[in-house]
PDB file of C-alpha atoms in Angstrom:
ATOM      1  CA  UNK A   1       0.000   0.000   0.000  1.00 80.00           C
ATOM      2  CA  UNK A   2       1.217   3.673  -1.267  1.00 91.00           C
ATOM      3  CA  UNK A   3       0.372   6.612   0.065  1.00 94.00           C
ATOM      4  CA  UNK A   4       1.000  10.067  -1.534  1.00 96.00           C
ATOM      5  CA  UNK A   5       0.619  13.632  -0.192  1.00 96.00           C
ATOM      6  CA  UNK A   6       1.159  16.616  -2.463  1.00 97.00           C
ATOM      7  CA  UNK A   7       2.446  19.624  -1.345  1.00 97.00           C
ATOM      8  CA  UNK A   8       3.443  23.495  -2.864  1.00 97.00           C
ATOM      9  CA  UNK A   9      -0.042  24.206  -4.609  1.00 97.00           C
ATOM     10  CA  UNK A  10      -0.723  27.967  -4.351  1.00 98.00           C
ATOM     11  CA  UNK A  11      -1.771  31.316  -5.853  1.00 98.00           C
ATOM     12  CA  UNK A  12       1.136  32.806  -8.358  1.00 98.00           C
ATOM     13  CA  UNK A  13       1.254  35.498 -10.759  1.00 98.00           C
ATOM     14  CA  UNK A  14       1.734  34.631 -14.334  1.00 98.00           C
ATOM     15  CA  UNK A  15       5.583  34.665 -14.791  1.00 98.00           C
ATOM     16  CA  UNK A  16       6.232  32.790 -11.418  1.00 98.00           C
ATOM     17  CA  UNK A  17       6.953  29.650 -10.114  1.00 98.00           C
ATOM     18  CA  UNK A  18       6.341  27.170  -7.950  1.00 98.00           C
ATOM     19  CA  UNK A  19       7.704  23.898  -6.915  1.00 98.00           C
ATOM     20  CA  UNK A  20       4.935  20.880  -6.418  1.00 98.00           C
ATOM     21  CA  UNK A  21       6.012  17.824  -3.985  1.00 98.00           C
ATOM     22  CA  UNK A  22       4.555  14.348  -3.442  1.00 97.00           C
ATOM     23  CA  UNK A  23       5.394  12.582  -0.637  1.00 96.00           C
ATOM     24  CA  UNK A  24       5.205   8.935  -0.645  1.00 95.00           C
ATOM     25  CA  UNK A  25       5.083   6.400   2.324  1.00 91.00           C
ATOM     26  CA  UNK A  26       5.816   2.890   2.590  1.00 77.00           C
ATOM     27  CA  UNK A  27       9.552   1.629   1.329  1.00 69.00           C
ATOM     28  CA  UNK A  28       9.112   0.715  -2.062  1.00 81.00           C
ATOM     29  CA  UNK A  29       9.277   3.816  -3.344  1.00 86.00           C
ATOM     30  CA  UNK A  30      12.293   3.551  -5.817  1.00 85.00           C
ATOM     31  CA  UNK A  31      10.245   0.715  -6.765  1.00 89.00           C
ATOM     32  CA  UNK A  32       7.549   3.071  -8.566  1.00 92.00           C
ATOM     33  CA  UNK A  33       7.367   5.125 -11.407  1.00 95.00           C
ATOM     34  CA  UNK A  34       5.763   8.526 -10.742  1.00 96.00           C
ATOM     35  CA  UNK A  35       3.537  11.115 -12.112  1.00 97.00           C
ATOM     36  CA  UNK A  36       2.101  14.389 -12.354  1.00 98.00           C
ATOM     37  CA  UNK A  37      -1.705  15.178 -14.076  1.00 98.00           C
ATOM     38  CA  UNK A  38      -3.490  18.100 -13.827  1.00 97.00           C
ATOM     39  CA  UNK A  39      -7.430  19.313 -14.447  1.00 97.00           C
ATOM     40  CA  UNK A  40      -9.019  22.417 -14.701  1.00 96.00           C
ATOM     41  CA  UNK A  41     -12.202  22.962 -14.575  1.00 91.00           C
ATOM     42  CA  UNK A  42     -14.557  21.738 -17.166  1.00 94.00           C
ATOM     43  CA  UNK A  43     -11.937  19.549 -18.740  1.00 95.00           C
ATOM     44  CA  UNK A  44     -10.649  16.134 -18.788  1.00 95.00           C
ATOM     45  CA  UNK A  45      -7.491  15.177 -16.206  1.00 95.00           C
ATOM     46  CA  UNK A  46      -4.709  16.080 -18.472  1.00 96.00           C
ATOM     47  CA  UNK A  47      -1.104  14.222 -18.395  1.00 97.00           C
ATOM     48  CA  UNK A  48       1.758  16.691 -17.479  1.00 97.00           C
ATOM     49  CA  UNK A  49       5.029  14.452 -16.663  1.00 97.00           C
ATOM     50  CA  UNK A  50       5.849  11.126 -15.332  1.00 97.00           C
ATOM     51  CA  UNK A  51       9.493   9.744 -14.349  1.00 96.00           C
ATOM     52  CA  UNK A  52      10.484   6.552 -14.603  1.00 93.00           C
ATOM     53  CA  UNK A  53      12.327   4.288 -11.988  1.00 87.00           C
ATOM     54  CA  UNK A  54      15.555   4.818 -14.041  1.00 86.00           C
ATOM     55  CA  UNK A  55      15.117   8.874 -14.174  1.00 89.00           C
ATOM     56  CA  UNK A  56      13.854   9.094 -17.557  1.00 93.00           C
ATOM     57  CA  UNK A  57      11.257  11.598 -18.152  1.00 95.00           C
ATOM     58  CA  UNK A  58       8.654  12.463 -20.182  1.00 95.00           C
ATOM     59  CA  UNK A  59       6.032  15.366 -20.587  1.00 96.00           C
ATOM     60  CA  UNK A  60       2.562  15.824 -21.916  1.00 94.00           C
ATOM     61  CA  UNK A  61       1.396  18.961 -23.482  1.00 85.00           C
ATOM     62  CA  UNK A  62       4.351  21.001 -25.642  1.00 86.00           C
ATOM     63  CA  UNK A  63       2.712  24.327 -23.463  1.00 85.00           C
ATOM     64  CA  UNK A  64       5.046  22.473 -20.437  1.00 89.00           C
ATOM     65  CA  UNK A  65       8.236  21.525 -22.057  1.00 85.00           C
ATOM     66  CA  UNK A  66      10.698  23.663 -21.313  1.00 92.00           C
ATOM     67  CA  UNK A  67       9.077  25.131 -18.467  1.00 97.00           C
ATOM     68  CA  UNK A  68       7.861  21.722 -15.641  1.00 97.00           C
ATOM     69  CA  UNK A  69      10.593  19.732 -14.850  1.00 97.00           C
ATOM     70  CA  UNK A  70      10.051  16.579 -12.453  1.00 97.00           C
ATOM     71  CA  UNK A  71      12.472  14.641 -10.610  1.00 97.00           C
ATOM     72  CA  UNK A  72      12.749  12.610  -7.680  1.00 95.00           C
ATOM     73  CA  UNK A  73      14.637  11.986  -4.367  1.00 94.00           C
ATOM     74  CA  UNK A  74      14.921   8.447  -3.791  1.00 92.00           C
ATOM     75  CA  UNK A  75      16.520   9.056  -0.528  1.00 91.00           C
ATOM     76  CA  UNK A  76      13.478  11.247   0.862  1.00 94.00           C
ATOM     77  CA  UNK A  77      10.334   9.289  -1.222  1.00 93.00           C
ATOM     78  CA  UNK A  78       9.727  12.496  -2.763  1.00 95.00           C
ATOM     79  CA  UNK A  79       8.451  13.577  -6.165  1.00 96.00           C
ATOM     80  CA  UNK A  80       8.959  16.942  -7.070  1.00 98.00           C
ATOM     81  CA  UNK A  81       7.582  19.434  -9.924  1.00 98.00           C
ATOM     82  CA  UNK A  82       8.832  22.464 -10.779  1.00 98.00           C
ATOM     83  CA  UNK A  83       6.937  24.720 -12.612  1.00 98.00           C
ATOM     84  CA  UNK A  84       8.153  28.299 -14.075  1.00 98.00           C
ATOM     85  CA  UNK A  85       7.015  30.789 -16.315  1.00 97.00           C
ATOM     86  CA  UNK A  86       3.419  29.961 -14.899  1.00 97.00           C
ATOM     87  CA  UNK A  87       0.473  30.946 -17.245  1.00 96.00           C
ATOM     88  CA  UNK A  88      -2.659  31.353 -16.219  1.00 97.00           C
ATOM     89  CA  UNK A  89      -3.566  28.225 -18.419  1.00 95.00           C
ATOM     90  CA  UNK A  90      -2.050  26.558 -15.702  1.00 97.00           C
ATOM     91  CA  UNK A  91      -4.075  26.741 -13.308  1.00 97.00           C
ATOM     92  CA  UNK A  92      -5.833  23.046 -12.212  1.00 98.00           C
ATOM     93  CA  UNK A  93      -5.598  20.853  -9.624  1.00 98.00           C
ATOM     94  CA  UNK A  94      -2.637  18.744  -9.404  1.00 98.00           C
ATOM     95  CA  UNK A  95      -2.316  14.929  -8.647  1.00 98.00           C
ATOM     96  CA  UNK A  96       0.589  12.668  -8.214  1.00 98.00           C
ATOM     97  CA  UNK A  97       0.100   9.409  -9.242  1.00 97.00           C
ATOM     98  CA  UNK A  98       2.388   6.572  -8.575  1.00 96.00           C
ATOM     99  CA  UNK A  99       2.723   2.957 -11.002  1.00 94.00           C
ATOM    100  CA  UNK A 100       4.671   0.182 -10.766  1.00 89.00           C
ATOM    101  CA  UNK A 101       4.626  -0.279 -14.650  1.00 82.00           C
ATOM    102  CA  UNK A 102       7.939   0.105 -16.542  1.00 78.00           C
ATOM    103  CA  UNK A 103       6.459   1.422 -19.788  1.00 86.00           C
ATOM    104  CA  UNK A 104       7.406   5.008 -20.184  1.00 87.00           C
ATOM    105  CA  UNK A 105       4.992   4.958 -22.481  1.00 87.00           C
ATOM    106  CA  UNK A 106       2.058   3.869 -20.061  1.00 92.00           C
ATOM    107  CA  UNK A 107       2.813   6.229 -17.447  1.00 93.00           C
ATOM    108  CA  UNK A 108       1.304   8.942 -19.813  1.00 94.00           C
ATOM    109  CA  UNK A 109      -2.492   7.307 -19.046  1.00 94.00           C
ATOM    110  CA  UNK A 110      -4.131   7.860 -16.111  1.00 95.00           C
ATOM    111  CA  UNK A 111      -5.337   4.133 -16.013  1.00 95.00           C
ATOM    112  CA  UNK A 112      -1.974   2.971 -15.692  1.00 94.00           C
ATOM    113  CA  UNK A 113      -1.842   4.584 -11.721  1.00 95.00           C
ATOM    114  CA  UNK A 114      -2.171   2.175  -9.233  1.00 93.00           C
ATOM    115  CA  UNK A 115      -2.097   5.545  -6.508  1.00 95.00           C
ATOM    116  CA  UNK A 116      -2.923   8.799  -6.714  1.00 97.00           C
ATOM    117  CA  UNK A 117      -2.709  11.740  -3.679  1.00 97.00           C
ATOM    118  CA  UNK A 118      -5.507  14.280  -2.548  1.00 97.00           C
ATOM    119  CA  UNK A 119      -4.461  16.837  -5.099  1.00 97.00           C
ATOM    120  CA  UNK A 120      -3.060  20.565  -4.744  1.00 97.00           C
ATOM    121  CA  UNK A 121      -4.805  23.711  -6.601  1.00 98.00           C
ATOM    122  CA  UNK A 122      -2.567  26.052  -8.850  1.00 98.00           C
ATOM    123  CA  UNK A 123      -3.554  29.067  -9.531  1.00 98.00           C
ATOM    124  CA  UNK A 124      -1.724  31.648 -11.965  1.00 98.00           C
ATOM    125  CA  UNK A 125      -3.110  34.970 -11.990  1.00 97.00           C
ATOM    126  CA  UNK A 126      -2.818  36.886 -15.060  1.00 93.00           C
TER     127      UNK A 126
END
């Protein structure tokens, strides 16, 4: 049994930045692949980035490349995201999601999440 508890949600202006963490119990987490998804309101839960249990990492929507990065601290079973140059098209709630599946590929679905944590709203002010 996971459990995950995000962290670093707030209110930003557009042009700032914020770093997101998820906080995972249990000791298997360098056993997991993790994940980040976001949804605003009105809209379906949206894939933003996912890293694997060897560090690789992917991301959703081109709007976040080159501005979310996620990484991971094995040593603290922590997920982070960090998120600059905020737009106010970023605002959502965000979930981490943990998977035990070693598709790279997979861990862009939402289906493919064994765990997910309460959530934490973003909110980018224009």
């Amino acid at each position: 049994q996971v459990q995950l508890v995000e962290s670093g949600g707030g209110l930003v202006q557009a042009g700032g930045s914020l770093r997101l963490s998820c906080a995972a119990s249990g000791r298997t987490f360098s056993s997991l692949a993790m994940g980040w998804f976001r949804q605003a309101p009105g809209k379906e839960r949206e894939f933003v980035a996912a890293i694997t249990l060897s560090g690789g990492r992917i991301y959703g929507a081109d709007s976040v490349k080159g501005r979310f990065t996620i990484s991971r601290d094995n040593a603290k079973n922590t997920a982070y995201l960090q998120m600059n140059s905020l737009k106010p098209e970023d605002t959502a709630v965000y979930y981490c999601a943990a998977t035990r599946s070693p598709s790279i590929i997979a861990t862009t679905i939402a289906t493919t999440y064994d765990y997910w944590g309460q959530g934490t709203q973003v909110t980018v002010s224009s």
